[in-house]
Amino acid sequence: MPFQRLPDSPRGHITREALIQAALGIFGRDGFDAASTRAIAAAAGANQALIGYHFGGKEGLYLAVFEHIADRLGEQVLPVATSIKAQFQGRGTRTLNREARIGLYLPPLLRLLDTFTAVLVGEEAAGWARLILREQHSPSRAFDVLYARIMGPLTDIVGQLLAGAVGGAPDATRINLLLFTTLGQALTFRAARASVLRRMGWQEIGPRELAAVQGQIRRNVAAIVRAEAGR
Amino acid sequence: MPFQRLPDSPRGHITREALIQAALGIFGRDGFDAASTRAIAAAAGANQALIGYHFGGKEGLYLAVFEHIADRLGEQVLPVATSIKAQFQGRGTRTLNREARIGLYLPPLLRLLDTFTAVLVGEEAAGWARLILREQHSPSRAFDVLYARIMGPLTDIVGQLLAGAVGGAPDATRINLLLFTTLGQALTFRAARASVLRRMGWQEIGPRELAAVQGQIRRNVAAIVRAEAGR
DNA sequence: GTCTATAGTCGGATAGAC
DNA sequence: GTCTATCCGACTATAGAC
């Protein structure tokens, strides 16, 4: 007996979503402090007082924006990540030799990094980046949301793949250093974007440039993993 | 006949410096928008109206802060960089074989990266980072100052060392991709600091942690360079 | 749930005395 | 060069009608 579930009070729900969407854009463009609730309300086509009603205030809206970011990021990178994870469920690595380990774990690692890089330099992440980097500098409750839902699961999986490829415990310091130096290779193209564009002479990081970046990261990570596995 | 040179109007000069110093701290902690000229003046022990007098306004002070950052960064990384550069003045790379190139260019590259990493994760860069990352997202005139005086020269030298080690033109796309993926390995530990600390279980990135990071980056870059030079 | 109106604050800039 | 005093705009939050 299939029937359409009614969203609880449709009007309010629509307003909420519009405000979050607008806030994402304005917070992302101007940063938390420079963004005004007036501008957000205007962009959402909603009344400024409704921010107080729906989210309690500017900070509450900011937190709701991070929930939204976590949703979207989760949709984009976690499916790839968890499908890979499932593939290796409960598989021991002790029995494999060096070449077998690399052959098994490196390809999915490189695929996951491709996805991560694409999301990171993509259009949509531009606004998120400013907010996320702000949280990295002075973490608030929003960082907890982000870490629990995205950073944690993501680093877990990349760490497991790295550990599988080079051998060792997934949470050992050595693997974690490998992990962050690996992710950092992609992160630069977002965090140091202006410097990259200026030196490269690029106007944007479009599909062509993305492919070049992904290729370089692939080669780098392959080289690193082979070197680290070689002892 | 040695005599003390009088700074041009001593009082004003002292006030200027105090304001810049205070602004560095407050802009760095709170960001440009959240920082107030009142708080900066208070921290400097100066009068709020003097910001207008000396710098024309908040934005002028912000720019002056970047000049200061460029000064300090220049003192910390450029000496190492230029001493290395002098060492390779006018040296051609065509005549060297693979092993000779690596032996010649890799060690100074790794030394320079050590310095870069140390400065980046160091205490003093904490405040700068927020401001610099903001400029990477939406570059203003302050970015021009920073790029011309620091990022440009630094990337030039690292690019030359990489080009020397793997062979090729220093400004080719391939070298530039190598360059940014290399620098990015250090950048993460500043830009994604909160995530690093949480996953690593570190309280701070002190001398011990810095050494571990530097070691990993050394091994990574060595592996990458050897792989890239190998064709 | 949505609106108007406004209270209450705080910010950057600046005039003008010293 | 430095200070006090103040202007004026912009902001967030909220009271209260609908």
Short mmCIF file of C-alpha atoms (C1' of nucleotides) in Angstrom, two decimals:
data_model
loop_
_atom_site.label_atom_id
_atom_site.label_comp_id
_atom_site.label_asym_id
_atom_site.label_seq_id
_atom_site.Cartn_x
_atom_site.Cartn_y
_atom_site.Cartn_z
CA MET A 1 0.00 0.00 0.00
CA PRO A 2 2.43 2.67 -1.16
CA PHE A 3 1.69 6.25 -0.22
CA GLN A 4 3.56 9.52 -0.29
CA ARG A 5 4.92 10.53 3.11
CA LEU A 6 3.97 14.11 3.86
CA PRO A 7 6.85 16.29 5.03
CA ASP A 8 6.01 17.76 8.43
CA SER A 9 4.64 21.26 7.69
CA PRO A 10 5.77 21.82 4.10
CA ARG A 11 6.07 25.61 4.26
CA GLY A 12 8.51 25.70 7.12
CA HIS A 13 10.55 22.94 5.59
CA ILE A 14 10.94 24.79 2.34
CA THR A 15 12.01 27.95 4.12
CA ARG A 16 14.54 26.05 6.19
CA GLU A 17 16.10 24.52 3.11
CA ALA A 18 16.19 27.82 1.25
CA LEU A 19 17.92 29.48 4.17
CA ILE A 20 20.51 26.73 4.47
CA GLN A 21 21.18 26.84 0.76
CA ALA A 22 21.57 30.61 0.76
CA ALA A 23 23.69 30.54 3.91
CA LEU A 24 26.00 28.00 2.33
CA GLY A 25 26.63 30.38 -0.53
CA ILE A 26 27.07 33.53 1.52
CA PHE A 27 29.01 32.03 4.40
CA GLY A 28 31.21 30.33 1.85
CA ARG A 29 31.83 33.49 -0.14
CA ASP A 30 32.23 35.98 2.71
CA GLY A 31 33.11 33.87 5.73
CA PHE A 32 31.09 33.61 8.92
CA ASP A 33 31.81 37.07 10.29
CA ALA A 34 31.43 39.10 7.13
CA ALA A 35 28.22 37.33 6.16
CA SER A 36 25.09 39.06 7.40
CA THR A 37 21.83 37.40 8.23
CA ARG A 38 20.14 40.09 6.17
CA ALA A 39 22.05 39.09 3.06
CA ILE A 40 21.33 35.43 3.66
CA ALA A 41 17.63 36.03 4.15
CA ALA A 42 17.50 38.15 1.02
CA ALA A 43 19.28 35.47 -1.02
CA ALA A 44 16.85 32.90 0.28
CA GLY A 45 13.87 35.10 -0.48
CA ALA A 46 12.90 34.76 3.15
CA ASN A 47 12.43 37.06 6.08
CA GLN A 48 15.42 37.81 8.25
CA ALA A 49 13.51 37.09 11.46
CA LEU A 50 12.97 33.51 10.31
CA ILE A 51 16.60 32.69 10.94
CA GLY A 52 15.96 33.20 14.61
CA TYR A 53 12.77 31.18 14.45
CA HIS A 54 14.19 28.17 12.60
CA PHE A 55 17.78 28.03 13.80
CA GLY A 56 17.87 30.10 16.95
CA GLY A 57 20.29 32.57 15.39
CA LYS A 58 23.25 33.00 13.14
CA GLU A 59 25.35 30.37 14.89
CA GLY A 60 22.59 27.81 14.71
CA LEU A 61 22.30 28.41 10.99
CA TYR A 62 26.06 28.01 10.66
CA LEU A 63 25.84 24.62 12.33
CA ALA A 64 22.96 23.59 10.10
CA VAL A 65 25.09 24.51 7.12
CA PHE A 66 27.75 22.09 8.30
CA GLU A 67 25.21 19.33 8.61
CA HIS A 68 24.31 20.05 5.02
CA ILE A 69 27.95 20.05 3.93
CA ALA A 70 28.44 16.73 5.67
CA ASP A 71 25.42 15.36 3.82
CA ARG A 72 26.69 16.46 0.43
CA LEU A 73 30.29 15.42 1.02
CA GLY A 74 29.05 12.13 2.32
CA GLU A 75 27.11 11.56 -0.87
CA GLN A 76 30.12 12.33 -3.01
CA VAL A 77 33.05 10.55 -1.41
CA LEU A 78 31.71 8.02 1.06
CA PRO A 79 29.96 5.77 -1.46
CA VAL A 80 33.24 5.21 -3.25
CA ALA A 81 34.99 4.79 0.06
CA THR A 82 32.56 2.34 1.59
CA SER A 83 32.26 0.24 -1.54
CA ILE A 84 36.01 -0.15 -1.37
CA LYS A 85 35.88 -0.88 2.31
CA ALA A 86 33.32 -3.61 1.83
CA GLN A 87 35.61 -5.26 -0.64
CA PHE A 88 38.29 -5.74 2.00
CA GLN A 89 36.06 -6.71 4.89
CA GLY A 90 37.94 -8.85 7.36
CA ARG A 91 40.78 -9.60 5.02
CA GLY A 92 44.12 -10.18 6.69
CA THR A 93 47.27 -8.76 5.18
CA ARG A 94 49.83 -10.92 6.92
CA THR A 95 49.73 -13.67 4.40
CA LEU A 96 50.39 -11.51 1.37
CA ASN A 97 53.79 -10.70 0.00
CA ARG A 98 54.89 -7.22 -1.05
CA GLU A 99 53.77 -7.35 -4.66
CA ALA A 100 50.45 -8.92 -3.84
CA ARG A 101 49.71 -6.27 -1.23
CA ILE A 102 50.49 -3.45 -3.62
CA GLY A 103 48.53 -5.03 -6.40
CA LEU A 104 45.54 -5.45 -4.14
CA TYR A 105 45.47 -2.17 -2.25
CA LEU A 106 47.10 0.43 -4.47
CA PRO A 107 44.53 0.57 -7.30
CA PRO A 108 41.53 1.24 -5.06
CA LEU A 109 43.58 3.76 -3.12
CA LEU A 110 44.38 5.65 -6.30
CA ARG A 111 40.75 5.56 -7.37
CA LEU A 112 39.64 6.96 -4.05
CA LEU A 113 42.23 9.72 -4.26
CA ASP A 114 40.98 10.63 -7.72
CA THR A 115 37.51 11.09 -6.31
CA PHE A 116 38.77 13.03 -3.32
CA THR A 117 40.77 15.36 -5.55
CA ALA A 118 37.89 15.90 -7.93
CA VAL A 119 35.52 16.83 -5.12
CA LEU A 120 38.10 19.06 -3.48
CA VAL A 121 38.91 21.18 -6.50
CA GLY A 122 35.35 21.08 -7.82
CA GLU A 123 33.10 24.09 -8.02
CA GLU A 124 30.90 23.08 -5.15
CA ALA A 125 33.76 22.73 -2.67
CA ALA A 126 34.88 26.32 -3.19
CA GLY A 127 32.45 27.66 -0.64
CA TRP A 128 32.83 24.76 1.74
CA ALA A 129 36.58 25.11 1.76
CA ARG A 130 36.60 28.49 3.43
CA LEU A 131 34.34 27.27 6.18
CA ILE A 132 36.16 24.00 6.70
CA LEU A 133 39.56 25.66 6.80
CA ARG A 134 38.22 28.08 9.36
CA GLU A 135 37.19 25.14 11.51
CA GLN A 136 40.63 23.63 11.17
CA HIS A 137 42.09 26.80 12.61
CA SER A 138 39.64 27.29 15.44
CA PRO A 139 37.41 24.24 15.77
CA SER A 140 33.87 24.70 17.06
CA ARG A 141 31.03 22.25 17.35
CA ALA A 142 30.78 22.38 13.58
CA PHE A 143 34.14 20.67 13.36
CA ASP A 144 32.88 17.79 15.48
CA VAL A 145 30.04 17.27 13.04
CA LEU A 146 32.39 17.32 10.09
CA TYR A 147 34.97 15.07 11.65
CA ALA A 148 32.50 12.50 12.90
CA ARG A 149 30.66 12.26 9.62
CA ILE A 150 33.34 12.85 6.98
CA MET A 151 36.95 13.31 8.01
CA GLY A 152 36.90 10.37 10.39
CA PRO A 153 35.41 7.80 8.01
CA LEU A 154 37.48 9.08 5.09
CA THR A 155 40.80 9.01 6.90
CA ASP A 156 39.91 5.58 8.26
CA ILE A 157 39.53 4.11 4.84
CA VAL A 158 42.49 5.81 3.23
CA GLY A 159 44.52 4.76 6.25
CA GLN A 160 43.41 1.16 5.87
CA LEU A 161 44.30 1.09 2.21
CA LEU A 162 47.70 2.61 2.89
CA ALA A 163 48.30 0.20 5.73
CA GLY A 164 47.28 -2.68 3.51
CA ALA A 165 49.56 -1.58 0.72
CA VAL A 166 52.68 -0.91 2.75
CA GLY A 167 51.93 -3.24 5.67
CA GLY A 168 51.40 -2.22 9.28
CA ALA A 169 48.63 -1.19 11.67
CA PRO A 170 46.15 1.29 10.17
CA ASP A 171 46.38 3.72 13.06
CA ALA A 172 50.11 3.70 13.64
CA THR A 173 51.89 7.04 13.45
CA ARG A 174 53.77 6.04 10.35
CA ILE A 175 50.61 5.27 8.46
CA ASN A 176 48.95 8.45 9.65
CA LEU A 177 51.87 10.54 8.44
CA LEU A 178 51.63 8.80 5.11
CA LEU A 179 47.92 9.47 5.14
CA PHE A 180 48.13 13.21 5.67
CA THR A 181 51.06 13.78 3.34
CA THR A 182 49.01 11.92 0.75
CA LEU A 183 45.81 13.88 1.26
CA GLY A 184 47.84 17.07 1.44
CA GLN A 185 48.93 16.64 -2.15
CA ALA A 186 45.34 17.16 -3.21
CA LEU A 187 44.52 19.71 -0.54
CA THR A 188 47.04 22.24 -1.88
CA PHE A 189 45.04 22.74 -5.01
CA ARG A 190 42.21 24.03 -2.88
CA ALA A 191 44.01 25.65 0.06
CA ALA A 192 46.72 27.36 -1.98
CA ARG A 193 44.50 27.87 -4.99
CA ALA A 194 45.51 31.43 -5.83
CA SER A 195 49.20 30.54 -5.78
CA VAL A 196 48.62 27.50 -7.96
CA LEU A 197 46.66 29.45 -10.55
CA ARG A 198 49.21 32.24 -10.67
CA ARG A 199 52.25 30.03 -11.02
CA MET A 200 50.63 27.60 -13.40
CA GLY A 201 49.16 30.37 -15.47
CA TRP A 202 45.78 28.66 -15.22
CA GLN A 203 42.51 30.55 -15.25
CA GLU A 204 40.69 27.82 -13.40
CA ILE A 205 41.10 24.22 -12.40
CA GLY A 206 38.81 22.70 -15.00
CA PRO A 207 38.52 19.11 -16.23
CA ARG A 208 41.78 19.28 -18.16
CA GLU A 209 43.75 20.65 -15.22
CA LEU A 210 42.07 18.26 -12.82
CA ALA A 211 43.18 15.31 -14.89
CA ALA A 212 46.77 16.54 -14.81
CA VAL A 213 46.64 16.95 -11.05
CA GLN A 214 45.12 13.53 -10.55
CA GLY A 215 47.77 11.98 -12.75
CA GLN A 216 50.59 13.55 -10.79
CA ILE A 217 49.11 12.49 -7.47
CA ARG A 218 48.69 8.96 -8.78
CA ARG A 219 52.33 8.76 -9.79
CA ASN A 220 53.50 10.29 -6.54
CA VAL A 221 51.47 8.03 -4.31
CA ALA A 222 52.44 4.96 -6.27
CA ALA A 223 56.10 5.88 -5.88
CA ILE A 224 55.71 6.55 -2.16
CA VAL A 225 53.83 3.34 -1.51
CA ARG A 226 56.38 1.26 -3.39
CA ALA A 227 59.20 2.87 -1.45
CA GLU A 228 57.47 2.44 1.90
CA ALA A 229 56.51 -1.13 1.19
CA GLY A 230 60.04 -1.96 0.22
CA ARG A 231 61.46 -2.98 3.54
CA MET B 1 82.54 59.88 13.71
CA PRO B 2 79.88 57.32 14.66
CA PHE B 3 76.56 58.62 15.76
CA GLN B 4 73.13 57.17 16.35
CA ARG B 5 70.85 57.70 13.39
CA LEU B 6 67.60 59.18 14.54
CA PRO B 7 64.58 57.40 13.16
CA ASP B 8 62.33 59.86 11.41
CA SER B 9 59.99 61.02 14.15
CA PRO B 10 60.55 58.31 16.75
CA ARG B 11 57.19 58.47 18.43
CA GLY B 12 55.19 57.83 15.32
CA HIS B 13 57.44 55.01 14.26
CA ILE B 14 57.02 53.23 17.56
CA THR B 15 53.26 53.56 17.40
CA ARG B 16 53.19 52.22 13.85
CA GLU B 17 55.18 49.16 14.83
CA ALA B 18 53.07 48.53 17.90
CA LEU B 19 49.90 48.71 15.85
CA ILE B 20 51.25 46.33 13.22
CA GLN B 21 52.38 43.88 15.85
CA ALA B 22 49.03 43.98 17.63
CA ALA B 23 47.13 43.73 14.35
CA LEU B 24 49.12 40.67 13.38
CA GLY B 25 47.99 38.96 16.54
CA ILE B 26 44.36 39.97 16.42
CA PHE B 27 43.83 39.59 12.68
CA GLY B 28 45.55 36.21 12.93
CA ARG B 29 43.41 35.04 15.80
CA ASP B 30 40.03 36.42 14.75
CA GLY B 31 40.35 36.98 11.01
CA PHE B 32 39.99 40.29 9.22
CA ASP B 33 36.27 40.74 9.65
CA ALA B 34 35.91 39.70 13.26
CA ALA B 35 38.89 41.76 14.35
CA SER B 36 37.99 45.26 15.48
CA THR B 37 40.22 48.29 15.24
CA ARG B 38 39.32 49.03 18.84
CA ALA B 39 40.69 45.71 20.03
CA ILE B 40 43.84 46.19 17.97
CA ALA B 41 44.43 49.66 19.32
CA ALA B 42 43.90 48.44 22.87
CA ALA B 43 46.36 45.58 22.40
CA ALA B 44 48.89 48.03 21.00
CA GLY B 45 48.34 50.46 23.85
CA ALA B 46 47.53 53.05 21.26
CA ASN B 47 44.59 55.21 20.38
CA GLN B 48 42.04 53.85 17.95
CA ALA B 49 42.06 57.02 15.87
CA LEU B 50 45.76 56.50 15.12
CA ILE B 51 44.94 53.61 12.83
CA GLY B 52 43.29 56.08 10.51
CA TYR B 53 46.16 58.48 10.82
CA HIS B 54 48.97 55.99 10.16
CA PHE B 55 47.39 53.53 7.77
CA GLY B 56 44.36 55.27 6.37
CA GLY B 57 42.02 52.70 7.89
CA LYS B 58 41.52 49.07 8.70
CA GLU B 59 42.37 47.86 5.21
CA GLY B 60 45.57 49.85 5.11
CA LEU B 61 46.61 48.28 8.38
CA TYR B 62 45.80 44.85 6.97
CA LEU B 63 48.10 45.51 4.04
CA ALA B 64 50.85 46.74 6.35
CA VAL B 65 50.51 43.49 8.28
CA PHE B 66 51.18 41.56 5.09
CA GLU B 67 54.28 43.60 4.42
CA HIS B 68 55.40 42.61 7.88
CA ILE B 69 54.57 38.94 7.30
CA ALA B 70 56.55 39.04 4.08
CA ASP B 71 59.48 40.53 5.98
CA ARG B 72 59.46 37.83 8.63
CA LEU B 73 58.84 34.96 6.23
CA GLY B 74 61.57 36.31 4.03
CA GLU B 75 63.99 36.27 6.94
CA GLN B 76 63.11 32.70 7.79
CA VAL B 77 62.98 30.82 4.51
CA LEU B 78 64.61 32.94 1.85
CA PRO B 79 68.15 32.90 3.30
CA VAL B 80 68.19 29.13 3.10
CA ALA B 81 66.64 29.31 -0.32
CA THR B 82 68.96 31.89 -1.82
CA SER B 83 72.09 30.32 -0.39
CA ILE B 84 71.05 27.16 -2.17
CA LYS B 85 70.26 29.08 -5.30
CA ALA B 86 73.68 30.74 -5.35
CA GLN B 87 75.25 27.33 -5.18
CA PHE B 88 73.70 26.32 -8.49
CA GLN B 89 74.16 29.60 -10.35
CA GLY B 90 74.36 29.01 -14.04
CA ARG B 91 74.93 25.32 -13.75
CA GLY B 92 73.62 23.27 -16.65
CA THR B 93 71.93 19.98 -16.01
CA ARG B 94 72.17 18.42 -19.44
CA THR B 95 75.56 16.93 -18.91
CA LEU B 96 74.68 15.06 -15.75
CA ASN B 97 73.34 11.55 -15.64
CA ARG B 98 70.45 10.46 -13.47
CA GLU B 99 72.35 9.54 -10.34
CA ALA B 100 74.52 12.63 -10.44
CA ARG B 101 71.50 14.89 -10.80
CA ILE B 102 69.75 13.30 -7.85
CA GLY B 103 72.88 13.37 -5.76
CA LEU B 104 73.37 17.03 -6.53
CA TYR B 105 69.85 18.42 -6.26
CA LEU B 106 67.96 16.17 -3.87
CA PRO B 107 69.84 16.93 -0.63
CA PRO B 108 69.43 20.72 -0.80
CA LEU B 109 65.80 20.23 -1.80
CA LEU B 110 65.16 18.14 1.27
CA ARG B 111 66.93 20.67 3.47
CA LEU B 112 64.80 23.47 2.09
CA LEU B 113 61.63 21.45 2.65
CA ASP B 114 62.66 20.84 6.25
CA THR B 115 62.91 24.57 6.78
CA PHE B 116 59.64 25.24 4.99
CA THR B 117 57.85 22.65 7.09
CA ALA B 118 59.32 23.95 10.33
CA VAL B 119 58.24 27.50 9.59
CA LEU B 120 54.82 26.38 8.47
CA VAL B 121 53.90 24.39 11.57
CA GLY B 122 55.73 26.72 13.91
CA GLU B 123 54.03 28.87 16.50
CA GLU B 124 54.53 32.11 14.64
CA ALA B 125 52.88 30.91 11.45
CA ALA B 126 49.65 30.07 13.25
CA GLY B 127 48.33 33.59 12.95
CA TRP B 128 49.74 34.16 9.49
CA ALA B 129 48.14 31.03 8.17
CA ARG B 130 44.60 32.22 8.64
CA LEU B 131 45.34 35.42 6.78
CA ILE B 132 47.29 33.77 3.99
CA LEU B 133 44.66 31.11 3.43
CA ARG B 134 42.03 33.82 3.25
CA GLU B 135 44.05 35.48 0.49
CA GLN B 136 44.29 32.19 -1.36
CA HIS B 137 40.52 32.03 -1.41
CA SER B 138 39.84 35.63 -2.36
CA PRO B 139 43.06 37.36 -3.30
CA SER B 140 43.36 41.09 -2.67
CA ARG B 141 46.33 43.42 -3.03
CA ALA B 142 47.80 41.71 0.01
CA PHE B 143 48.17 38.54 -2.02
CA ASP B 144 50.22 40.39 -4.62
CA VAL B 145 52.63 41.50 -1.90
CA LEU B 146 52.92 38.01 -0.55
CA TYR B 147 53.33 36.36 -3.91
CA ALA B 148 55.89 38.82 -5.21
CA ARG B 149 58.01 38.67 -2.12
CA ILE B 150 57.63 35.12 -0.85
CA MET B 151 55.59 32.62 -2.81
CA GLY B 152 57.18 33.57 -6.12
CA PRO B 153 60.81 33.33 -5.03
CA LEU B 154 60.14 30.23 -2.96
CA THR B 155 58.35 28.31 -5.68
CA ASP B 156 61.03 29.40 -8.13
CA ILE B 157 63.77 27.80 -6.11
CA VAL B 158 61.93 24.65 -5.19
CA GLY B 159 60.93 24.36 -8.83
CA GLN B 160 64.54 24.69 -9.95
CA LEU B 161 65.72 22.06 -7.53
CA LEU B 162 62.99 19.68 -8.61
CA ALA B 163 63.73 20.36 -12.27
CA GLY B 164 67.40 19.78 -11.63
CA ALA B 165 66.78 16.52 -9.83
CA VAL B 166 64.32 14.98 -12.28
CA GLY B 167 65.43 16.85 -15.41
CA GLY B 168 63.31 19.26 -17.42
CA ALA B 169 62.45 22.95 -17.65
CA PRO B 170 61.79 24.57 -14.25
CA ASP B 171 58.50 26.12 -15.29
CA ALA B 172 57.00 23.24 -17.21
CA THR B 173 53.61 21.98 -16.06
CA ARG B 174 55.05 18.68 -14.96
CA ILE B 175 57.55 20.34 -12.64
CA ASN B 176 54.94 22.70 -11.28
CA LEU B 177 52.63 19.83 -10.45
CA LEU B 178 55.50 18.13 -8.69
CA LEU B 179 56.18 21.38 -6.91
CA PHE B 180 52.72 21.88 -5.48
CA THR B 181 52.14 18.26 -4.56
CA THR B 182 55.46 18.47 -2.72
CA LEU B 183 54.69 21.68 -0.84
CA GLY B 184 51.21 20.39 -0.14
CA GLN B 185 52.60 17.57 1.94
CA ALA B 186 53.82 20.15 4.43
CA LEU B 187 50.88 22.49 4.03
CA THR B 188 48.38 19.94 5.35
CA PHE B 189 49.87 20.09 8.78
CA ARG B 190 48.91 23.73 8.94
CA ALA B 191 45.78 23.88 6.81
CA ALA B 192 44.18 20.71 8.19
CA ARG B 193 45.71 21.11 11.62
CA ALA B 194 42.64 20.21 13.68
CA SER B 195 42.10 17.00 11.74
CA VAL B 196 45.74 16.05 12.07
CA LEU B 197 45.78 16.60 15.82
CA ARG B 198 42.58 14.68 16.32
CA ARG B 199 43.54 11.66 14.30
CA MET B 200 47.13 11.55 15.49
CA GLY B 201 46.06 12.05 19.09
CA TRP B 202 48.59 14.86 19.33
CA GLN B 203 48.13 17.84 21.62
CA GLU B 204 50.35 20.05 19.51
CA ILE B 205 52.88 19.82 16.74
CA GLY B 206 56.00 20.28 18.85
CA PRO B 207 59.64 19.49 18.06
CA ARG B 208 59.12 15.74 18.32
CA GLU B 209 56.11 15.73 16.03
CA LEU B 210 57.79 18.14 13.62
CA ALA B 211 60.73 15.80 13.26
CA ALA B 212 58.42 12.93 12.42
CA VAL B 213 56.63 15.00 9.80
CA GLN B 214 59.87 16.17 8.26
CA GLY B 215 61.16 12.62 8.10
CA GLN B 216 58.06 11.39 6.30
CA ILE B 217 58.16 14.23 3.80
CA ARG B 218 61.84 13.55 3.14
CA ARG B 219 61.16 9.90 2.41
CA ASN B 220 58.15 10.74 0.24
CA VAL B 221 59.90 13.36 -1.83
CA ALA B 222 62.96 11.20 -2.28
CA ALA B 223 60.76 8.38 -3.55
CA ILE B 224 58.86 10.68 -5.88
CA VAL B 225 61.97 12.27 -7.31
CA ARG B 226 63.61 8.91 -7.93
CA ALA B 227 60.51 7.69 -9.70
CA GLU B 228 60.15 10.82 -11.80
CA ALA B 229 63.81 10.87 -12.71
CA GLY B 230 63.63 7.27 -13.77
CA ARG B 231 62.76 7.68 -17.42
"C1'" DG C 1 5.20 30.24 10.18
"C1'" DT C 2 5.69 34.58 8.58
"C1'" DC C 3 5.86 39.34 8.74
"C1'" DT C 4 7.03 44.48 10.30
"C1'" DA C 5 9.30 47.27 13.27
"C1'" DT C 6 12.64 48.31 16.41
"C1'" DA C 7 15.58 47.78 20.36
"C1'" DG C 8 20.23 47.51 21.56
"C1'" DT C 9 25.05 47.02 20.20
"C1'" DC C 10 29.09 47.69 18.02
"C1'" DG C 11 31.86 48.89 14.27
"C1'" DG C 12 34.97 52.23 11.34
"C1'" DA C 13 35.82 56.71 10.36
"C1'" DT C 14 36.73 61.53 11.41
"C1'" DA C 15 36.48 66.42 13.29
"C1'" DG C 16 38.92 69.20 16.08
"C1'" DA C 17 41.45 70.38 20.49
"C1'" DC C 18 46.04 69.86 22.18
"C1'" DG D 1 51.36 62.69 16.50
"C1'" DT D 2 48.07 61.96 19.78
"C1'" DC D 3 43.83 62.33 22.06
"C1'" DT D 4 38.55 62.79 23.10
"C1'" DA D 5 34.23 62.74 21.42
"C1'" DT D 6 30.97 61.62 18.27
"C1'" DC D 7 28.64 60.54 13.93
"C1'" DC D 8 26.43 57.22 11.42
"C1'" DG D 9 25.78 53.01 9.31
"C1'" DA D 10 25.15 48.01 9.90
"C1'" DC D 11 24.43 44.29 12.50
"C1'" DT D 12 21.76 40.52 15.43
"C1'" DA D 13 18.06 39.49 18.02
"C1'" DT D 14 13.31 39.86 19.36
"C1'" DA D 15 8.58 41.63 20.48
"C1'" DG D 16 4.25 41.41 18.75
"C1'" DA D 17 0.62 41.65 14.95
"C1'" DC D 18 -1.22 38.56 11.57
#
